[in-house]
Amino acid sequence: MAGQHLPVTRLEGVSREQFMQHLYPQRKPLVLEGIDLGPCTSKWTVDYLSQVGGKKEVKIHVAAVAQMDFIMLMTTCMLQKELYLLTSWSRGQLKRSIKNSLFQSHYHEQHIKDISSYGHQRALVERVMDNLLIQVTGKKRVVLFSPRDAQYLYLKGTKSEVLNIDNPDLAKYPLFSKARRYECSLEAGDVLFIPALWFHNVISEEFGVGVNIFWKHLPSECYDKTDTYGNKDPTAASRAAQILDRALKTLAELPEEYRDFYARRMVLHIQDKAYSKNSE
């Protein structure tokens, strides 16, 4: 198991002013209860989704373990894009409800991307945009890790190599035990705020439908214009990574002893100059 276990704070009856002025700036995960999501919480049943989707074939991607099982629909035969189009009225009302409840002038990208069966589990990932995970129907368990614990998560791109976070192989991933784990359960009507860069793992406890609303916390010019889901690094971070790659290639011209020494000096320089002085 990971080290410290912490519950995600749950609050009910949060106003727009409270969220934007006091809670949102804290950059911590938060479960919001009691927000009016419109008729979708009762309307989006399996029967309804099957009716609007029809008997369309879907592509199923199955792996041998639940952690890599990306089945989007088990009990209804429809394409996700068909659901996105055919439930437009309910989606519009849901979006308006969220905007009226929590936001003023922010622009949101809304995606139905979380139709899942029991046991479905997404990899431990991070996004560069802020995210509201709205549990419309069904139940989920969500585990989150702070971006400040990234050095313990064995990252490969935006994903962790640790697939089974409940029973990790600590012989292979010993540092994972140092990561602080935040956890919450979501039921129909709950809304989870996931700040940008927070790693999250979502486990479905029954068939359900969720909606993610992504929005840009930084000025628009900081993001890759082709990035819809918040998967790509901010442009400045991408440029910095390219510069670092070039620096490492330059160091490769030196003998191994010198290369090792100056690479370590570079790491120390980054730690001294780039890391936040407020790091926990």
PDB file of C-alpha atoms in Angstrom:
ATOM      1  CA  MET A   1       0.000   0.000   0.000  1.00  0.00           C
ATOM      2  CA  ALA A   2       1.025   3.611  -0.432  1.00  0.00           C
ATOM      3  CA  GLY A   3       2.094   5.561   2.632  1.00  0.00           C
ATOM      4  CA  GLN A   4      -0.142   8.242   4.098  1.00  0.00           C
ATOM      5  CA  HIS A   5      -3.893   7.923   3.420  1.00  0.00           C
ATOM      6  CA  LEU A   6      -5.974  11.092   3.467  1.00  0.00           C
ATOM      7  CA  PRO A   7      -9.681  11.634   2.743  1.00  0.00           C
ATOM      8  CA  VAL A   8     -10.764  14.156   0.121  1.00  0.00           C
ATOM      9  CA  THR A   9     -12.757  16.954   1.739  1.00  0.00           C
ATOM     10  CA  ARG A  10     -16.517  16.835   1.079  1.00  0.00           C
ATOM     11  CA  LEU A  11     -18.679  19.959   1.234  1.00  0.00           C
ATOM     12  CA  GLU A  12     -22.387  20.512   0.662  1.00  0.00           C
ATOM     13  CA  GLY A  13     -24.164  23.672  -0.406  1.00  0.00           C
ATOM     14  CA  VAL A  14     -21.054  25.465  -1.680  1.00  0.00           C
ATOM     15  CA  SER A  15     -21.909  28.741  -3.438  1.00  0.00           C
ATOM     16  CA  ARG A  16     -20.190  30.035  -6.555  1.00  0.00           C
ATOM     17  CA  GLU A  17     -18.488  32.779  -4.542  1.00  0.00           C
ATOM     18  CA  GLN A  18     -17.208  30.310  -1.927  1.00  0.00           C
ATOM     19  CA  PHE A  19     -15.821  27.994  -4.573  1.00  0.00           C
ATOM     20  CA  MET A  20     -14.144  30.619  -6.747  1.00  0.00           C
ATOM     21  CA  GLN A  21     -12.835  32.882  -3.973  1.00  0.00           C
ATOM     22  CA  HIS A  22     -11.865  30.436  -1.232  1.00  0.00           C
ATOM     23  CA  LEU A  23     -11.798  26.810  -2.393  1.00  0.00           C
ATOM     24  CA  TYR A  24     -10.595  26.926  -5.998  1.00  0.00           C
ATOM     25  CA  PRO A  25      -7.392  28.899  -5.179  1.00  0.00           C
ATOM     26  CA  GLN A  26      -6.317  26.201  -2.701  1.00  0.00           C
ATOM     27  CA  ARG A  27      -5.624  23.818  -5.622  1.00  0.00           C
ATOM     28  CA  LYS A  28      -6.768  20.765  -3.666  1.00  0.00           C
ATOM     29  CA  PRO A  29      -9.252  18.020  -4.669  1.00  0.00           C
ATOM     30  CA  LEU A  30     -12.755  18.577  -3.345  1.00  0.00           C
ATOM     31  CA  VAL A  31     -16.058  16.685  -3.525  1.00  0.00           C
ATOM     32  CA  LEU A  32     -19.068  18.972  -3.908  1.00  0.00           C
ATOM     33  CA  GLU A  33     -22.462  17.650  -2.861  1.00  0.00           C
ATOM     34  CA  GLY A  34     -25.971  18.925  -3.455  1.00  0.00           C
ATOM     35  CA  ILE A  35     -25.436  20.642  -6.826  1.00  0.00           C
ATOM     36  CA  ASP A  36     -28.477  20.602  -9.094  1.00  0.00           C
ATOM     37  CA  LEU A  37     -27.410  18.595 -12.145  1.00  0.00           C
ATOM     38  CA  GLY A  38     -30.761  18.632 -13.867  1.00  0.00           C
ATOM     39  CA  PRO A  39     -32.701  15.545 -15.039  1.00  0.00           C
ATOM     40  CA  CYS A  40     -29.684  13.518 -16.186  1.00  0.00           C
ATOM     41  CA  THR A  41     -29.164  11.789 -12.810  1.00  0.00           C
ATOM     42  CA  SER A  42     -32.496  10.019 -13.211  1.00  0.00           C
ATOM     43  CA  LYS A  43     -32.780  10.029 -17.004  1.00  0.00           C
ATOM     44  CA  TRP A  44     -29.489   8.419 -18.081  1.00  0.00           C
ATOM     45  CA  THR A  45     -30.414   4.820 -17.288  1.00  0.00           C
ATOM     46  CA  VAL A  46     -29.199   1.788 -19.225  1.00  0.00           C
ATOM     47  CA  ASP A  47     -32.595   1.526 -20.928  1.00  0.00           C
ATOM     48  CA  TYR A  48     -32.518   5.179 -21.944  1.00  0.00           C
ATOM     49  CA  LEU A  49     -28.962   4.985 -23.287  1.00  0.00           C
ATOM     50  CA  SER A  50     -29.812   1.838 -25.204  1.00  0.00           C
ATOM     51  CA  GLN A  51     -32.894   3.501 -26.667  1.00  0.00           C
ATOM     52  CA  VAL A  52     -31.124   6.653 -27.868  1.00  0.00           C
ATOM     53  CA  GLY A  53     -28.078   4.760 -29.031  1.00  0.00           C
ATOM     54  CA  GLY A  54     -29.770   1.981 -30.911  1.00  0.00           C
ATOM     55  CA  LYS A  55     -28.046  -1.283 -31.754  1.00  0.00           C
ATOM     56  CA  LYS A  56     -24.792   0.079 -33.076  1.00  0.00           C
ATOM     57  CA  GLU A  57     -21.588  -1.926 -32.919  1.00  0.00           C
ATOM     58  CA  VAL A  58     -18.764  -0.735 -30.700  1.00  0.00           C
ATOM     59  CA  LYS A  59     -15.052  -1.462 -30.601  1.00  0.00           C
ATOM     60  CA  ILE A  60     -14.087  -3.189 -27.376  1.00  0.00           C
ATOM     61  CA  HIS A  61     -10.548  -3.012 -25.995  1.00  0.00           C
ATOM     62  CA  VAL A  62      -9.892  -5.672 -23.358  1.00  0.00           C
ATOM     63  CA  ALA A  63      -6.750  -6.449 -21.377  1.00  0.00           C
ATOM     64  CA  ALA A  64      -6.018  -9.336 -19.035  1.00  0.00           C
ATOM     65  CA  VAL A  65      -6.166  -7.172 -15.898  1.00  0.00           C
ATOM     66  CA  ALA A  66      -8.819  -4.721 -14.728  1.00  0.00           C
ATOM     67  CA  GLN A  67      -6.312  -1.891 -14.509  1.00  0.00           C
ATOM     68  CA  MET A  68      -5.953  -1.893 -18.293  1.00  0.00           C
ATOM     69  CA  ASP A  69      -9.540  -2.711 -19.177  1.00  0.00           C
ATOM     70  CA  PHE A  70     -10.812   0.169 -21.318  1.00  0.00           C
ATOM     71  CA  ILE A  71     -14.286  -1.192 -22.032  1.00  0.00           C
ATOM     72  CA  MET A  72     -16.457   1.875 -22.441  1.00  0.00           C
ATOM     73  CA  LEU A  73     -19.773   0.054 -22.625  1.00  0.00           C
ATOM     74  CA  MET A  74     -20.700  -3.443 -21.506  1.00  0.00           C
ATOM     75  CA  THR A  75     -24.481  -3.524 -21.432  1.00  0.00           C
ATOM     76  CA  THR A  76     -25.482  -1.125 -24.198  1.00  0.00           C
ATOM     77  CA  CYS A  77     -24.568  -1.249 -27.873  1.00  0.00           C
ATOM     78  CA  MET A  78     -23.785   2.267 -28.963  1.00  0.00           C
ATOM     79  CA  LEU A  79     -20.910   4.521 -29.906  1.00  0.00           C
ATOM     80  CA  GLN A  80     -19.848   7.162 -27.454  1.00  0.00           C
ATOM     81  CA  LYS A  81     -20.129   9.853 -30.072  1.00  0.00           C
ATOM     82  CA  GLU A  82     -23.745   8.812 -30.677  1.00  0.00           C
ATOM     83  CA  LEU A  83     -24.464   9.188 -26.971  1.00  0.00           C
ATOM     84  CA  TYR A  84     -22.779  12.584 -27.005  1.00  0.00           C
ATOM     85  CA  LEU A  85     -25.040  13.761 -29.824  1.00  0.00           C
ATOM     86  CA  LEU A  86     -28.279  12.125 -28.769  1.00  0.00           C
ATOM     87  CA  THR A  87     -28.254  13.346 -25.178  1.00  0.00           C
ATOM     88  CA  SER A  88     -27.510  16.936 -26.180  1.00  0.00           C
ATOM     89  CA  TRP A  89     -30.466  18.401 -24.295  1.00  0.00           C
ATOM     90  CA  SER A  90     -29.511  16.803 -21.013  1.00  0.00           C
ATOM     91  CA  ARG A  91     -25.853  17.650 -21.543  1.00  0.00           C
ATOM     92  CA  GLY A  92     -26.733  21.273 -22.183  1.00  0.00           C
ATOM     93  CA  GLN A  93     -28.763  21.484 -19.006  1.00  0.00           C
ATOM     94  CA  LEU A  94     -25.982  19.784 -17.051  1.00  0.00           C
ATOM     95  CA  LYS A  95     -23.426  22.255 -18.382  1.00  0.00           C
ATOM     96  CA  ARG A  96     -25.667  25.217 -17.564  1.00  0.00           C
ATOM     97  CA  SER A  97     -26.292  23.879 -14.064  1.00  0.00           C
ATOM     98  CA  ILE A  98     -22.578  23.531 -13.356  1.00  0.00           C
ATOM     99  CA  LYS A  99     -21.778  26.934 -14.818  1.00  0.00           C
ATOM    100  CA  ASN A 100     -24.561  28.659 -12.901  1.00  0.00           C
ATOM    101  CA  SER A 101     -23.590  26.901  -9.683  1.00  0.00           C
ATOM    102  CA  LEU A 102     -19.805  27.306  -9.720  1.00  0.00           C
ATOM    103  CA  PHE A 103     -18.523  29.588 -12.443  1.00  0.00           C
ATOM    104  CA  GLN A 104     -19.062  32.979 -13.975  1.00  0.00           C
ATOM    105  CA  SER A 105     -17.243  33.588 -17.246  1.00  0.00           C
ATOM    106  CA  HIS A 106     -15.051  30.504 -17.588  1.00  0.00           C
ATOM    107  CA  TYR A 107     -15.266  28.501 -20.806  1.00  0.00           C
ATOM    108  CA  HIS A 108     -15.562  24.748 -20.418  1.00  0.00           C
ATOM    109  CA  GLU A 109     -14.900  21.813 -22.706  1.00  0.00           C
ATOM    110  CA  GLN A 110     -17.385  19.080 -21.854  1.00  0.00           C
ATOM    111  CA  HIS A 111     -16.889  15.454 -22.764  1.00  0.00           C
ATOM    112  CA  ILE A 112     -18.858  12.305 -22.025  1.00  0.00           C
ATOM    113  CA  LYS A 113     -15.883  10.000 -21.728  1.00  0.00           C
ATOM    114  CA  ASP A 114     -16.627   7.848 -18.736  1.00  0.00           C
ATOM    115  CA  ILE A 115     -19.256   5.202 -19.440  1.00  0.00           C
ATOM    116  CA  SER A 116     -18.005   2.211 -17.548  1.00  0.00           C
ATOM    117  CA  SER A 117     -18.953  -1.142 -16.132  1.00  0.00           C
ATOM    118  CA  TYR A 118     -18.197  -2.637 -12.722  1.00  0.00           C
ATOM    119  CA  GLY A 119     -14.480  -3.108 -12.119  1.00  0.00           C
ATOM    120  CA  HIS A 120     -13.374  -0.735 -14.862  1.00  0.00           C
ATOM    121  CA  GLN A 121     -10.240   1.050 -13.711  1.00  0.00           C
ATOM    122  CA  ARG A 122      -8.327   3.805 -15.454  1.00  0.00           C
ATOM    123  CA  ALA A 123      -4.575   4.143 -15.221  1.00  0.00           C
ATOM    124  CA  LEU A 124      -3.078   6.641 -12.776  1.00  0.00           C
ATOM    125  CA  VAL A 125      -2.834   9.771 -14.944  1.00  0.00           C
ATOM    126  CA  GLU A 126      -2.553  13.563 -14.725  1.00  0.00           C
ATOM    127  CA  ARG A 127      -4.037  16.342 -16.835  1.00  0.00           C
ATOM    128  CA  VAL A 128      -2.730  19.857 -17.440  1.00  0.00           C
ATOM    129  CA  MET A 129      -6.236  21.358 -17.275  1.00  0.00           C
ATOM    130  CA  ASP A 130      -8.530  21.619 -14.273  1.00  0.00           C
ATOM    131  CA  ASN A 131     -11.313  19.057 -14.277  1.00  0.00           C
ATOM    132  CA  LEU A 132     -14.732  18.498 -12.763  1.00  0.00           C
ATOM    133  CA  LEU A 133     -15.658  14.811 -12.679  1.00  0.00           C
ATOM    134  CA  ILE A 134     -19.461  14.705 -12.429  1.00  0.00           C
ATOM    135  CA  GLN A 135     -20.887  11.367 -11.358  1.00  0.00           C
ATOM    136  CA  VAL A 136     -24.262  11.352 -13.123  1.00  0.00           C
ATOM    137  CA  THR A 137     -25.221   7.741 -12.346  1.00  0.00           C
ATOM    138  CA  GLY A 138     -23.482   4.839 -10.648  1.00  0.00           C
ATOM    139  CA  LYS A 139     -20.620   4.810  -8.141  1.00  0.00           C
ATOM    140  CA  LYS A 140     -16.878   5.284  -8.333  1.00  0.00           C
ATOM    141  CA  ARG A 141     -13.873   5.242  -6.062  1.00  0.00           C
ATOM    142  CA  VAL A 142     -11.217   7.824  -6.908  1.00  0.00           C
ATOM    143  CA  VAL A 143      -7.632   7.814  -5.637  1.00  0.00           C
ATOM    144  CA  LEU A 144      -5.496  10.920  -6.135  1.00  0.00           C
ATOM    145  CA  PHE A 145      -1.864  11.870  -5.634  1.00  0.00           C
ATOM    146  CA  SER A 146      -0.408  15.350  -5.380  1.00  0.00           C
ATOM    147  CA  PRO A 147       1.891  16.595  -8.168  1.00  0.00           C
ATOM    148  CA  ARG A 148       4.446  17.206  -5.415  1.00  0.00           C
ATOM    149  CA  ASP A 149       4.711  13.410  -5.062  1.00  0.00           C
ATOM    150  CA  ALA A 150       5.455  12.866  -8.754  1.00  0.00           C
ATOM    151  CA  GLN A 151       8.946  11.556  -7.957  1.00  0.00           C
ATOM    152  CA  TYR A 152       7.385   8.559  -6.201  1.00  0.00           C
ATOM    153  CA  LEU A 153       4.936   7.560  -8.960  1.00  0.00           C
ATOM    154  CA  TYR A 154       7.273   6.093 -11.614  1.00  0.00           C
ATOM    155  CA  LEU A 155       6.002   8.233 -14.429  1.00  0.00           C
ATOM    156  CA  LYS A 156       6.124   7.453 -18.088  1.00  0.00           C
ATOM    157  CA  GLY A 157       4.710  10.488 -19.841  1.00  0.00           C
ATOM    158  CA  THR A 158       1.464  11.477 -18.121  1.00  0.00           C
ATOM    159  CA  LYS A 159       0.850   7.989 -16.662  1.00  0.00           C
ATOM    160  CA  SER A 160       2.265   6.008 -13.782  1.00  0.00           C
ATOM    161  CA  GLU A 161       3.814   2.621 -14.422  1.00  0.00           C
ATOM    162  CA  VAL A 162       2.202   1.418 -11.184  1.00  0.00           C
ATOM    163  CA  LEU A 163      -1.033  -0.169 -12.373  1.00  0.00           C
ATOM    164  CA  ASN A 164      -2.291  -1.849  -9.225  1.00  0.00           C
ATOM    165  CA  ILE A 165      -2.232   1.026  -6.771  1.00  0.00           C
ATOM    166  CA  ASP A 166      -4.103  -0.960  -4.090  1.00  0.00           C
ATOM    167  CA  ASN A 167      -1.482  -3.708  -4.046  1.00  0.00           C
ATOM    168  CA  PRO A 168       1.639  -2.265  -5.691  1.00  0.00           C
ATOM    169  CA  ASP A 169       4.769  -4.299  -6.313  1.00  0.00           C
ATOM    170  CA  LEU A 170       7.013  -2.488  -3.849  1.00  0.00           C
ATOM    171  CA  ALA A 171       9.992  -4.620  -4.813  1.00  0.00           C
ATOM    172  CA  LYS A 172       9.717  -3.100  -8.282  1.00  0.00           C
ATOM    173  CA  TYR A 173       8.365   0.316  -7.208  1.00  0.00           C
ATOM    174  CA  PRO A 174       9.782   0.923  -3.698  1.00  0.00           C
ATOM    175  CA  LEU A 175       9.349   4.714  -3.731  1.00  0.00           C
ATOM    176  CA  PHE A 176       5.599   4.375  -4.282  1.00  0.00           C
ATOM    177  CA  SER A 177       5.186   3.738  -0.549  1.00  0.00           C
ATOM    178  CA  LYS A 178       6.188   7.358   0.102  1.00  0.00           C
ATOM    179  CA  ALA A 179       3.360   8.867  -1.947  1.00  0.00           C
ATOM    180  CA  ARG A 180       0.472  10.401  -0.010  1.00  0.00           C
ATOM    181  CA  ARG A 181      -2.820   8.945  -1.153  1.00  0.00           C
ATOM    182  CA  TYR A 182      -6.075  10.925  -1.200  1.00  0.00           C
ATOM    183  CA  GLU A 183      -9.288   8.940  -1.643  1.00  0.00           C
ATOM    184  CA  CYS A 184     -13.021   9.538  -2.047  1.00  0.00           C
ATOM    185  CA  SER A 185     -16.189   7.752  -3.147  1.00  0.00           C
ATOM    186  CA  LEU A 186     -18.543   9.300  -5.676  1.00  0.00           C
ATOM    187  CA  GLU A 187     -22.255   8.569  -5.933  1.00  0.00           C
ATOM    188  CA  ALA A 188     -24.839   9.933  -8.350  1.00  0.00           C
ATOM    189  CA  GLY A 189     -24.918  13.717  -8.051  1.00  0.00           C
ATOM    190  CA  ASP A 190     -21.424  14.134  -6.599  1.00  0.00           C
ATOM    191  CA  VAL A 191     -18.949  16.449  -8.324  1.00  0.00           C
ATOM    192  CA  LEU A 192     -15.200  15.990  -7.818  1.00  0.00           C
ATOM    193  CA  PHE A 193     -12.890  18.925  -8.498  1.00  0.00           C
ATOM    194  CA  ILE A 194      -9.521  17.617  -9.736  1.00  0.00           C
ATOM    195  CA  PRO A 195      -6.959  20.415 -10.038  1.00  0.00           C
ATOM    196  CA  ALA A 196      -4.542  20.340 -12.948  1.00  0.00           C
ATOM    197  CA  LEU A 197      -1.474  18.096 -12.475  1.00  0.00           C
ATOM    198  CA  TRP A 198      -3.105  15.946  -9.774  1.00  0.00           C
ATOM    199  CA  PHE A 199      -2.752  12.250 -10.583  1.00  0.00           C
ATOM    200  CA  HIS A 200      -5.977  10.291 -10.348  1.00  0.00           C
ATOM    201  CA  ASN A 201      -7.126   6.706 -10.636  1.00  0.00           C
ATOM    202  CA  VAL A 202     -10.834   5.998 -11.120  1.00  0.00           C
ATOM    203  CA  ILE A 203     -12.404   2.635 -10.236  1.00  0.00           C
ATOM    204  CA  SER A 204     -16.033   1.929 -11.158  1.00  0.00           C
ATOM    205  CA  GLU A 205     -17.986   0.151  -8.443  1.00  0.00           C
ATOM    206  CA  GLU A 206     -21.039  -0.335 -10.667  1.00  0.00           C
ATOM    207  CA  PHE A 207     -22.260   0.580 -14.151  1.00  0.00           C
ATOM    208  CA  GLY A 208     -22.435   4.331 -14.436  1.00  0.00           C
ATOM    209  CA  VAL A 209     -22.097   7.467 -16.522  1.00  0.00           C
ATOM    210  CA  GLY A 210     -19.753  10.319 -15.708  1.00  0.00           C
ATOM    211  CA  VAL A 211     -19.025  13.620 -17.396  1.00  0.00           C
ATOM    212  CA  ASN A 212     -15.714  15.470 -17.332  1.00  0.00           C
ATOM    213  CA  ILE A 213     -15.598  19.227 -17.736  1.00  0.00           C
ATOM    214  CA  PHE A 214     -12.096  20.523 -18.479  1.00  0.00           C
ATOM    215  CA  TRP A 215     -11.091  24.158 -18.400  1.00  0.00           C
ATOM    216  CA  LYS A 216      -7.917  26.200 -18.627  1.00  0.00           C
ATOM    217  CA  HIS A 217      -6.471  27.472 -15.366  1.00  0.00           C
ATOM    218  CA  LEU A 218      -3.618  29.296 -17.156  1.00  0.00           C
ATOM    219  CA  PRO A 219      -3.923  31.855 -19.974  1.00  0.00           C
ATOM    220  CA  SER A 220      -4.947  30.200 -23.249  1.00  0.00           C
ATOM    221  CA  GLU A 221      -1.612  30.883 -24.918  1.00  0.00           C
ATOM    222  CA  CYS A 222       0.101  28.589 -22.390  1.00  0.00           C
ATOM    223  CA  TYR A 223      -1.619  25.494 -23.829  1.00  0.00           C
ATOM    224  CA  ASP A 224      -1.140  23.465 -26.971  1.00  0.00           C
ATOM    225  CA  LYS A 225      -3.954  24.558 -29.299  1.00  0.00           C
ATOM    226  CA  THR A 226      -4.544  20.951 -30.408  1.00  0.00           C
ATOM    227  CA  ASP A 227      -4.968  19.667 -26.843  1.00  0.00           C
ATOM    228  CA  THR A 228      -8.638  18.877 -26.212  1.00  0.00           C
ATOM    229  CA  TYR A 229      -8.413  16.681 -23.111  1.00  0.00           C
ATOM    230  CA  GLY A 230      -5.536  18.292 -21.240  1.00  0.00           C
ATOM    231  CA  ASN A 231      -3.082  15.529 -22.159  1.00  0.00           C
ATOM    232  CA  LYS A 232      -0.269  17.641 -23.600  1.00  0.00           C
ATOM    233  CA  ASP A 233       2.254  19.606 -21.596  1.00  0.00           C
ATOM    234  CA  PRO A 234       1.994  23.402 -21.614  1.00  0.00           C
ATOM    235  CA  THR A 235       4.027  24.869 -24.448  1.00  0.00           C
ATOM    236  CA  ALA A 236       6.674  26.327 -22.114  1.00  0.00           C
ATOM    237  CA  ALA A 237       7.135  22.931 -20.444  1.00  0.00           C
ATOM    238  CA  SER A 238       7.485  21.249 -23.843  1.00  0.00           C
ATOM    239  CA  ARG A 239      10.140  23.753 -24.887  1.00  0.00           C
ATOM    240  CA  ALA A 240      12.002  23.259 -21.607  1.00  0.00           C
ATOM    241  CA  ALA A 241      11.981  19.472 -22.109  1.00  0.00           C
ATOM    242  CA  GLN A 242      13.401  19.905 -25.608  1.00  0.00           C
ATOM    243  CA  ILE A 243      16.157  22.164 -24.275  1.00  0.00           C
ATOM    244  CA  LEU A 244      16.986  19.598 -21.595  1.00  0.00           C
ATOM    245  CA  ASP A 245      17.171  16.832 -24.201  1.00  0.00           C
ATOM    246  CA  ARG A 246      19.619  18.904 -26.225  1.00  0.00           C
ATOM    247  CA  ALA A 247      21.697  19.574 -23.096  1.00  0.00           C
ATOM    248  CA  LEU A 248      21.889  15.875 -22.300  1.00  0.00           C
ATOM    249  CA  LYS A 249      22.937  15.091 -25.854  1.00  0.00           C
ATOM    250  CA  THR A 250      25.693  17.679 -25.491  1.00  0.00           C
ATOM    251  CA  LEU A 251      26.878  16.039 -22.261  1.00  0.00           C
ATOM    252  CA  ALA A 252      27.071  12.745 -24.130  1.00  0.00           C
ATOM    253  CA  GLU A 253      30.161  14.128 -25.885  1.00  0.00           C
ATOM    254  CA  LEU A 254      32.086  13.870 -22.601  1.00  0.00           C
ATOM    255  CA  PRO A 255      33.623  10.733 -21.068  1.00  0.00           C
ATOM    256  CA  GLU A 256      31.333   8.839 -18.702  1.00  0.00           C
ATOM    257  CA  GLU A 257      32.898  10.158 -15.486  1.00  0.00           C
ATOM    258  CA  TYR A 258      32.500  13.790 -16.613  1.00  0.00           C
ATOM    259  CA  ARG A 259      29.037  13.153 -18.048  1.00  0.00           C
ATOM    260  CA  ASP A 260      27.852  11.694 -14.734  1.00  0.00           C
ATOM    261  CA  PHE A 261      29.314  14.551 -12.710  1.00  0.00           C
ATOM    262  CA  TYR A 262      27.867  17.366 -14.822  1.00  0.00           C
ATOM    263  CA  ALA A 263      24.499  15.656 -15.124  1.00  0.00           C
ATOM    264  CA  ARG A 264      24.292  15.555 -11.329  1.00  0.00           C
ATOM    265  CA  ARG A 265      25.230  19.239 -11.205  1.00  0.00           C
ATOM    266  CA  MET A 266      22.402  19.977 -13.629  1.00  0.00           C
ATOM    267  CA  VAL A 267      19.934  18.148 -11.367  1.00  0.00           C
ATOM    268  CA  LEU A 268      21.101  20.131  -8.351  1.00  0.00           C
ATOM    269  CA  HIS A 269      20.832  23.367 -10.330  1.00  0.00           C
ATOM    270  CA  ILE A 270      17.243  22.542 -11.335  1.00  0.00           C
ATOM    271  CA  GLN A 271      16.345  21.682  -7.750  1.00  0.00           C
ATOM    272  CA  ASP A 272      17.841  24.959  -6.521  1.00  0.00           C
ATOM    273  CA  LYS A 273      16.400  27.258  -9.176  1.00  0.00           C
ATOM    274  CA  ALA A 274      13.156  25.717 -10.411  1.00  0.00           C
ATOM    275  CA  TYR A 275      11.517  23.925  -7.473  1.00  0.00           C
ATOM    276  CA  SER A 276       8.989  25.917  -5.502  1.00  0.00           C
ATOM    277  CA  LYS A 277      10.287  27.224  -2.175  1.00  0.00           C
ATOM    278  CA  ASN A 278       6.907  26.236  -0.758  1.00  0.00           C
ATOM    279  CA  SER A 279       7.299  22.546  -1.647  1.00  0.00           C
ATOM    280  CA  GLU A 280       5.841  20.324   1.004  1.00  0.00           C
TER     281      GLU A 280
END
